[in-house]
mmCIF file of C-alpha atoms in Angstrom:
data_model
loop_
_atom_site.group_PDB
_atom_site.id
_atom_site.type_symbol
_atom_site.label_atom_id
_atom_site.label_comp_id
_atom_site.label_asym_id
_atom_site.label_seq_id
_atom_site.Cartn_x
_atom_site.Cartn_y
_atom_site.Cartn_z
ATOM 1 C CA MET L 1 87.012 119.284 23.477
ATOM 2 C CA ARG L 2 86.605 120.015 19.770
ATOM 3 C CA ARG L 3 89.518 121.775 18.090
ATOM 4 C CA GLU L 4 88.989 123.899 14.997
ATOM 5 C CA TYR L 5 91.194 123.453 11.976
ATOM 6 C CA SER L 6 93.429 126.420 11.250
ATOM 7 C CA SER L 7 92.503 128.814 8.453
ATOM 8 C CA LEU L 8 95.735 127.890 6.674
ATOM 9 C CA LEU L 9 94.822 124.206 6.668
ATOM 10 C CA ARG L 10 91.282 124.892 5.490
ATOM 11 C CA TRP L 11 92.169 127.229 2.654
ATOM 12 C CA LEU L 12 95.229 125.266 1.570
ATOM 13 C CA GLY L 13 93.018 122.210 1.148
ATOM 14 C CA VAL L 14 90.470 124.197 -0.855
ATOM 15 C CA ALA L 15 93.209 125.674 -3.045
ATOM 16 C CA LEU L 16 94.812 122.301 -3.757
ATOM 17 C CA ALA L 17 91.446 120.687 -4.486
ATOM 18 C CA ALA L 18 90.534 123.540 -6.849
ATOM 19 C CA LEU L 19 93.945 123.320 -8.513
ATOM 20 C CA SER L 20 93.471 119.581 -9.022
ATOM 21 C CA LEU L 21 90.035 120.109 -10.550
ATOM 22 C CA GLY L 22 91.407 122.834 -12.781
ATOM 23 C CA PHE L 23 94.192 120.576 -13.999
ATOM 24 C CA LEU L 24 91.695 117.807 -14.776
ATOM 25 C CA ILE L 25 89.536 120.220 -16.762
ATOM 26 C CA PHE L 26 92.204 122.196 -18.578
ATOM 27 C CA GLY L 27 95.287 119.972 -18.375
ATOM 28 C CA THR L 28 93.886 116.775 -19.852
ATOM 29 C CA PRO L 29 92.753 116.428 -23.471
ATOM 30 C CA GLY L 30 89.268 115.688 -24.729
ATOM 31 C CA GLY L 31 85.809 116.208 -23.350
ATOM 32 C CA PHE L 32 84.016 115.016 -20.226
ATOM 33 C CA LEU L 33 84.160 111.304 -21.014
ATOM 34 C CA ARG L 34 87.844 111.439 -21.865
ATOM 35 C CA LYS L 35 88.568 113.065 -18.516
ATOM 36 C CA LEU L 36 86.741 110.190 -16.824
ATOM 37 C CA ASP L 37 89.065 107.876 -18.766
ATOM 38 C CA TYR L 38 92.050 109.577 -17.144
ATOM 39 C CA ILE L 39 90.623 108.959 -13.681
ATOM 40 C CA GLY L 40 89.817 105.359 -14.560
ATOM 41 C CA ALA L 41 93.308 104.786 -15.940
ATOM 42 C CA ALA L 42 94.726 105.302 -12.452
ATOM 43 C CA VAL L 43 93.067 102.120 -11.185
ATOM 44 C CA CYS L 44 92.421 99.979 -14.273
ATOM 45 C CA HIS L 45 94.234 98.581 -17.326
ATOM 46 C CA ARG L 46 91.352 99.788 -19.566
ATOM 47 C CA ARG L 47 91.784 97.035 -22.133
ATOM 48 C CA ALA L 48 89.081 97.221 -24.784
ATOM 49 C CA SER L 49 88.614 93.438 -24.894
ATOM 50 C CA HIS L 50 87.780 93.425 -21.181
ATOM 51 C CA SER L 51 85.515 96.480 -21.218
ATOM 52 C CA PHE L 52 81.876 97.298 -21.860
ATOM 53 C CA PHE L 53 80.856 99.703 -24.617
ATOM 54 C CA ILE L 54 77.784 101.927 -24.577
ATOM 55 C CA ALA L 55 76.847 104.073 -27.576
ATOM 56 C CA GLY L 56 80.062 102.878 -29.201
ATOM 57 C CA HIS L 57 82.217 104.345 -26.415
ATOM 58 C CA GLN L 58 84.404 102.294 -24.078
ATOM 59 C CA LEU L 59 83.575 102.772 -20.388
ATOM 60 C CA PRO L 60 86.314 104.394 -18.260
ATOM 61 C CA VAL L 61 87.240 101.130 -16.525
ATOM 62 C CA CYS L 62 87.052 97.435 -17.389
ATOM 63 C CA GLN L 63 84.133 95.130 -16.653
ATOM 64 C CA ARG L 64 85.530 93.970 -13.312
ATOM 65 C CA CYS L 65 86.421 97.487 -12.162
ATOM 66 C CA THR L 66 83.030 98.769 -13.313
ATOM 67 C CA GLY L 67 81.478 96.278 -10.916
ATOM 68 C CA THR L 68 83.978 96.936 -8.136
ATOM 69 C CA PHE L 69 83.696 100.714 -7.977
ATOM 70 C CA SER L 70 79.991 100.992 -8.764
ATOM 71 C CA GLY L 71 79.395 98.264 -6.180
ATOM 72 C CA ALA L 72 81.437 100.098 -3.559
ATOM 73 C CA LEU L 73 79.569 103.359 -4.201
ATOM 74 C CA THR L 74 76.218 101.587 -4.072
ATOM 75 C CA GLY L 75 77.162 100.034 -0.730
ATOM 76 C CA ILE L 76 78.187 103.422 0.679
ATOM 77 C CA LEU L 77 74.945 105.048 -0.509
ATOM 78 C CA VAL L 78 72.824 102.254 0.961
ATOM 79 C CA HIS L 79 74.552 102.572 4.345
ATOM 80 C CA TRP L 80 74.390 106.354 4.594
ATOM 81 C CA GLY L 81 71.335 107.102 2.476
ATOM 82 C CA LEU L 82 68.848 104.243 2.714
ATOM 83 C CA TRP L 83 69.740 102.930 6.174
ATOM 84 C CA LYS L 84 70.808 106.260 7.731
ATOM 85 C CA ARG L 85 73.879 104.684 9.342
ATOM 86 C CA ARG L 86 76.079 107.787 9.378
ATOM 87 C CA ARG L 87 76.540 107.538 13.165
ATOM 88 C CA SER L 88 76.944 103.740 13.418
ATOM 89 C CA GLN L 89 80.550 102.922 14.313
ATOM 90 C CA GLN L 90 80.645 99.172 14.846
ATOM 91 C CA PHE L 91 81.638 96.647 12.204
ATOM 92 C CA PRO L 92 79.054 93.970 11.340
ATOM 93 C CA ARG L 93 79.249 90.759 13.368
ATOM 94 C CA TRP L 94 81.772 88.254 12.027
ATOM 95 C CA PRO L 95 79.214 85.894 10.369
ATOM 96 C CA PHE L 96 78.347 88.727 7.980
ATOM 97 C CA PHE L 97 81.916 88.647 6.678
ATOM 98 C CA ILE L 98 81.773 85.006 5.561
ATOM 99 C CA LEU L 99 80.099 85.798 2.246
ATOM 100 C CA PRO L 100 82.247 88.901 1.599
ATOM 101 C CA LEU L 101 85.339 86.774 2.170
ATOM 102 C CA ILE L 102 84.030 84.264 -0.369
ATOM 103 C CA PHE L 103 83.296 87.140 -2.761
ATOM 104 C CA ALA L 104 86.870 88.396 -2.392
ATOM 105 C CA VAL L 105 88.287 84.933 -3.123
ATOM 106 C CA LEU L 106 86.066 84.570 -6.199
ATOM 107 C CA TRP L 107 87.129 88.037 -7.360
ATOM 108 C CA VAL L 108 90.789 87.006 -7.158
ATOM 109 C CA LEU L 109 90.244 83.597 -8.761
ATOM 110 C CA ASP L 110 88.182 84.934 -11.647
ATOM 111 C CA GLY L 111 90.794 87.633 -12.215
ATOM 112 C CA LEU L 112 93.513 84.986 -12.237
ATOM 113 C CA ASN L 113 91.565 82.848 -14.688
ATOM 114 C CA SER L 114 90.953 85.848 -16.931
ATOM 115 C CA SER L 115 94.595 86.946 -16.903
ATOM 116 C CA THR L 116 95.910 83.477 -17.674
ATOM 117 C CA ALA L 117 93.373 83.059 -20.481
ATOM 118 C CA ASP L 118 94.952 86.064 -22.176
ATOM 119 C CA ILE L 119 98.304 84.309 -22.362
ATOM 120 C CA GLY L 120 96.971 80.810 -23.026
ATOM 121 C CA ILE L 121 97.674 79.117 -19.694
ATOM 122 C CA SER L 122 95.166 76.438 -18.677
ATOM 123 C CA LEU L 123 95.285 73.873 -15.901
ATOM 124 C CA LEU L 124 93.090 71.218 -17.540
ATOM 125 C CA PRO L 125 95.620 69.915 -20.113
ATOM 126 C CA ARG L 126 98.193 69.586 -17.362
ATOM 127 C CA LEU L 127 95.741 67.463 -15.395
ATOM 128 C CA GLY L 128 94.990 65.268 -18.391
ATOM 129 C CA GLY L 129 91.727 66.993 -19.284
ATOM 130 C CA GLN L 130 90.473 68.358 -22.581
ATOM 131 C CA ALA L 131 91.692 71.854 -23.354
ATOM 132 C CA VAL L 132 88.900 74.416 -23.686
ATOM 133 C CA PRO L 133 89.625 77.089 -26.316
ATOM 134 C CA GLY L 134 89.977 80.468 -24.658
ATOM 135 C CA ALA L 135 89.965 79.035 -21.136
ATOM 136 C CA GLY L 136 92.218 80.272 -18.381
ATOM 137 C CA LEU L 137 94.110 78.567 -15.587
ATOM 138 C CA LEU L 138 90.935 77.354 -13.876
ATOM 139 C CA GLY L 139 89.578 75.766 -17.038
ATOM 140 C CA TYR L 140 86.695 78.041 -18.051
ATOM 141 C CA VAL L 141 86.326 80.825 -20.595
ATOM 142 C CA PRO L 142 86.166 84.293 -18.972
ATOM 143 C CA GLN L 143 82.742 85.906 -19.230
ATOM 144 C CA PRO L 144 81.902 89.638 -19.126
ATOM 145 C CA TRP L 145 78.921 89.086 -16.831
ATOM 146 C CA LEU L 146 81.081 87.119 -14.387
ATOM 147 C CA ARG L 147 83.723 89.840 -14.307
ATOM 148 C CA LEU L 148 80.987 92.386 -13.582
ATOM 149 C CA LEU L 149 79.321 90.235 -10.927
ATOM 150 C CA THR L 150 82.498 89.316 -9.040
ATOM 151 C CA GLY L 151 83.551 92.960 -9.187
ATOM 152 C CA THR L 152 80.200 94.117 -7.814
ATOM 153 C CA MET L 153 80.314 91.686 -4.917
ATOM 154 C CA MET L 154 83.880 92.770 -4.167
ATOM 155 C CA GLY L 155 82.705 96.376 -4.110
ATOM 156 C CA LEU L 156 79.940 95.411 -1.690
ATOM 157 C CA SER L 157 82.526 93.750 0.542
ATOM 158 C CA MET L 158 84.741 96.836 0.485
ATOM 159 C CA SER L 159 81.840 99.059 1.557
ATOM 160 C CA LEU L 160 81.161 96.821 4.570
ATOM 161 C CA VAL L 161 84.658 97.653 5.840
ATOM 162 C CA LEU L 162 85.041 101.238 4.654
ATOM 163 C CA VAL L 163 81.809 102.687 6.067
ATOM 164 C CA PRO L 164 82.290 101.673 9.730
ATOM 165 C CA ALA L 165 86.008 102.483 9.566
ATOM 166 C CA PHE L 166 85.223 105.989 8.308
ATOM 167 C CA ASN L 167 82.439 106.441 10.868
ATOM 168 C CA GLN L 168 84.784 105.419 13.679
ATOM 169 C CA ALA L 169 87.446 107.874 12.585
ATOM 170 C CA LEU L 170 85.299 110.923 11.965
ATOM 171 C CA TRP L 171 82.161 111.267 14.040
ATOM 172 C CA SER L 172 81.983 112.609 17.591
ATOM 173 C CA ASP L 173 78.295 111.703 17.922
ATOM 174 C CA GLY L 174 78.709 108.067 16.931
ATOM 175 C CA GLU L 175 76.665 105.232 18.356
ATOM 176 C CA GLU L 176 77.824 101.784 19.400
ATOM 177 C CA LYS L 177 75.771 99.989 16.785
ATOM 178 C CA ALA L 178 76.779 98.013 13.712
ATOM 179 C CA THR L 179 76.414 99.476 10.248
ATOM 180 C CA LEU L 180 74.894 96.179 9.038
ATOM 181 C CA ARG L 181 72.564 94.645 11.623
ATOM 182 C CA SER L 182 70.572 91.744 10.206
ATOM 183 C CA GLY L 183 70.366 89.084 7.562
ATOM 184 C CA ARG L 184 67.401 90.936 6.097
ATOM 185 C CA GLU L 185 69.541 94.028 5.561
ATOM 186 C CA PHE L 186 72.311 91.941 4.029
ATOM 187 C CA THR L 187 69.814 90.359 1.635
ATOM 188 C CA GLN L 188 68.496 93.802 0.750
ATOM 189 C CA LEU L 189 72.016 95.003 0.029
ATOM 190 C CA LEU L 190 72.707 91.953 -2.152
ATOM 191 C CA VAL L 191 69.507 92.542 -4.129
ATOM 192 C CA ILE L 192 70.289 96.230 -4.672
ATOM 193 C CA GLU L 193 73.876 95.501 -5.707
ATOM 194 C CA GLY L 194 72.742 92.736 -8.043
ATOM 195 C CA SER L 195 70.108 95.008 -9.562
ATOM 196 C CA VAL L 196 72.651 97.739 -10.278
ATOM 197 C CA ALA L 197 74.994 95.189 -11.870
ATOM 198 C CA GLY L 198 72.121 93.770 -13.906
ATOM 199 C CA LEU L 199 71.165 97.229 -15.125
ATOM 200 C CA VAL L 200 74.748 97.949 -16.194
ATOM 201 C CA PHE L 201 74.872 94.639 -18.060
ATOM 202 C CA LEU L 202 71.585 95.369 -19.837
ATOM 203 C CA LEU L 203 72.755 98.849 -20.844
ATOM 204 C CA GLN L 204 76.100 97.707 -22.259
ATOM 205 C CA GLY L 205 75.988 97.448 -26.000
ATOM 206 C CA THR L 206 73.054 99.870 -26.288
ATOM 207 C CA SER L 207 73.205 103.114 -28.269
ATOM 208 C CA SER L 208 71.986 105.444 -25.518
ATOM 209 C CA PRO L 209 74.308 108.414 -24.848
ATOM 210 C CA LEU L 210 72.407 109.060 -21.606
ATOM 211 C CA ALA L 211 73.152 105.534 -20.384
ATOM 212 C CA LEU L 212 76.808 106.023 -21.297
ATOM 213 C CA TYR L 213 77.133 109.209 -19.263
ATOM 214 C CA VAL L 214 75.214 107.816 -16.279
ATOM 215 C CA VAL L 215 77.128 104.521 -16.038
ATOM 216 C CA ALA L 216 80.529 106.128 -16.686
ATOM 217 C CA SER L 217 79.912 108.935 -14.172
ATOM 218 C CA TYR L 218 78.560 106.602 -11.489
ATOM 219 C CA THR L 219 81.511 104.242 -11.789
ATOM 220 C CA ILE L 220 84.104 107.017 -11.619
ATOM 221 C CA ALA L 221 82.212 108.573 -8.705
ATOM 222 C CA GLY L 222 82.905 105.270 -6.954
ATOM 223 C CA VAL L 223 86.633 105.627 -7.635
ATOM 224 C CA ILE L 224 86.668 109.189 -6.310
ATOM 225 C CA ALA L 225 84.545 108.293 -3.270
ATOM 226 C CA MET L 226 86.819 105.424 -2.253
ATOM 227 C CA PHE L 227 89.994 107.506 -2.445
ATOM 228 C CA THR L 228 88.343 110.536 -0.831
ATOM 229 C CA LEU L 229 87.122 108.597 2.203
ATOM 230 C CA LEU L 230 90.468 106.851 2.553
ATOM 231 C CA GLY L 231 92.307 110.170 2.253
ATOM 232 C CA ALA L 232 90.019 111.816 4.800
ATOM 233 C CA MET L 233 90.758 109.035 7.290
ATOM 234 C CA ILE L 234 94.509 109.380 6.731
ATOM 235 C CA PHE L 235 94.223 113.152 7.263
ATOM 236 C CA ILE L 236 92.266 112.703 10.494
ATOM 237 C CA LEU L 237 94.594 110.083 11.931
ATOM 238 C CA ALA L 238 97.746 111.972 10.924
ATOM 239 C CA LEU L 239 96.575 115.093 12.796
ATOM 240 C CA TYR L 240 95.089 113.189 15.748
ATOM 241 C CA ARG L 241 91.651 114.653 15.031
ATOM 242 C CA GLU L 242 89.591 111.489 15.441
ATOM 243 C CA ASN L 243 85.934 111.850 16.446
ATOM 244 C CA MET L 244 85.858 115.615 16.003
ATOM 245 C CA ALA L 245 82.884 116.080 13.646
ATOM 246 C CA ALA L 246 79.212 116.022 14.608
ATOM 247 C CA GLY L 247 77.844 116.298 11.074
ATOM 248 C CA TRP L 248 78.735 116.658 7.426
ATOM 249 C CA ARG L 249 79.266 120.414 7.780
ATOM 250 C CA GLU L 250 82.029 119.829 10.316
ATOM 251 C CA ALA L 251 83.513 117.115 8.108
ATOM 252 C CA ARG L 252 84.244 119.511 5.251
ATOM 253 C CA VAL L 253 87.940 119.999 5.985
ATOM 254 C CA PRO L 254 88.830 116.269 6.168
ATOM 255 C CA LEU L 255 86.734 115.587 3.075
ATOM 256 C CA VAL L 256 88.408 118.388 1.116
ATOM 257 C CA TRP L 257 91.786 116.929 2.028
ATOM 258 C CA GLY L 258 90.395 113.548 1.020
ATOM 259 C CA VAL L 259 89.733 115.011 -2.422
ATOM 260 C CA VAL L 260 93.317 116.295 -2.493
ATOM 261 C CA PHE L 261 94.524 112.796 -1.639
ATOM 262 C CA ALA L 262 92.350 111.301 -4.392
ATOM 263 C CA ALA L 263 93.725 113.792 -6.904
ATOM 264 C CA PHE L 264 97.296 113.020 -5.854
ATOM 265 C CA VAL L 265 96.799 109.263 -6.221
ATOM 266 C CA VAL L 266 95.122 109.604 -9.617
ATOM 267 C CA GLY L 267 97.730 112.072 -10.864
ATOM 268 C CA PHE L 268 100.645 109.980 -9.646
ATOM 269 C CA MET L 269 99.273 106.738 -11.092
ATOM 270 C CA ASP L 270 98.456 108.353 -14.433
ATOM 271 C CA ALA L 271 101.905 109.938 -14.655
ATOM 272 C CA ALA L 272 103.577 106.613 -13.842
ATOM 273 C CA ARG L 273 101.417 104.808 -16.382
ATOM 274 C CA LEU L 274 102.133 107.316 -19.135
ATOM 275 C CA TRP L 275 105.846 107.170 -18.369
ATOM 276 C CA ILE L 276 105.911 103.367 -18.502
ATOM 277 C CA THR L 277 103.422 102.615 -21.293
ATOM 278 C CA GLY L 278 102.887 105.931 -23.067
ATOM 279 C CA THR L 279 99.104 105.527 -23.055
ATOM 280 C CA ILE L 280 96.062 105.403 -20.789
ATOM 281 C CA ASP L 281 94.254 103.122 -23.235
ATOM 282 C CA GLY L 282 94.901 99.462 -22.588
ATOM 283 C CA VAL L 283 98.251 97.788 -22.241
ATOM 284 C CA PRO L 284 100.730 97.677 -25.149
ATOM 285 C CA ALA L 285 101.002 94.201 -26.708
ATOM 286 C CA LEU L 286 97.675 93.173 -25.129
ATOM 287 C CA SER L 287 94.308 93.788 -26.755
#
């Protein structure tokens, strides 16, 4: 039996979401792009040396996070838009998680190599090898394209988990089918993700304001989408309202509270960052 959400819960969520949006618009300095920077600062160090620039403007998040969050959003859109898997509630079969697990390991290792390169730690001299200028712990020089690629594949991997988890929590009309069903679909997803990453890489360094707004907005939409879906699931599970929605219209209340959750996380992380570092731009003492 489907239970309706109370009017108080519905309108409180709307009010808090509207208040959060109002604070973003009127409570943060600068124009549209600067407000995207504030959202990006909640999840990323935003160091200029690790970021792409389009039309002379630094993107809201670093190269790796640009890949991660745009990749996650692309994966979500492919599942729900291209494949129409809104009702599918089963996780992909375990062999489909072998590559995502490898992607996650590469994401961590490349991040470790990049971080250690910043402070001059390399493993090769300790093993008797020739030191490579600018190399990190794993012995190679960090590359922007590799940060973007490993981030994108990590975002793909996150979408493979998030979409079925969300579908399981929310939908009452779900079907016992996997969200990803074949190697052909996996290949298609890899090609689409790689194409998006390639397009971002080609656009970086250009002077197109349109490209700047599109790439920045798409990436931050990925940040908001991830937190919103996670927040909606927490809301549903906390109120024991699993499998109560039969369509997007009936999912409005959990999604609104997901937006509230996203706003809380971003606001809290930004406040903590400003208190600790005094800036949302980079990390003091690091370029």
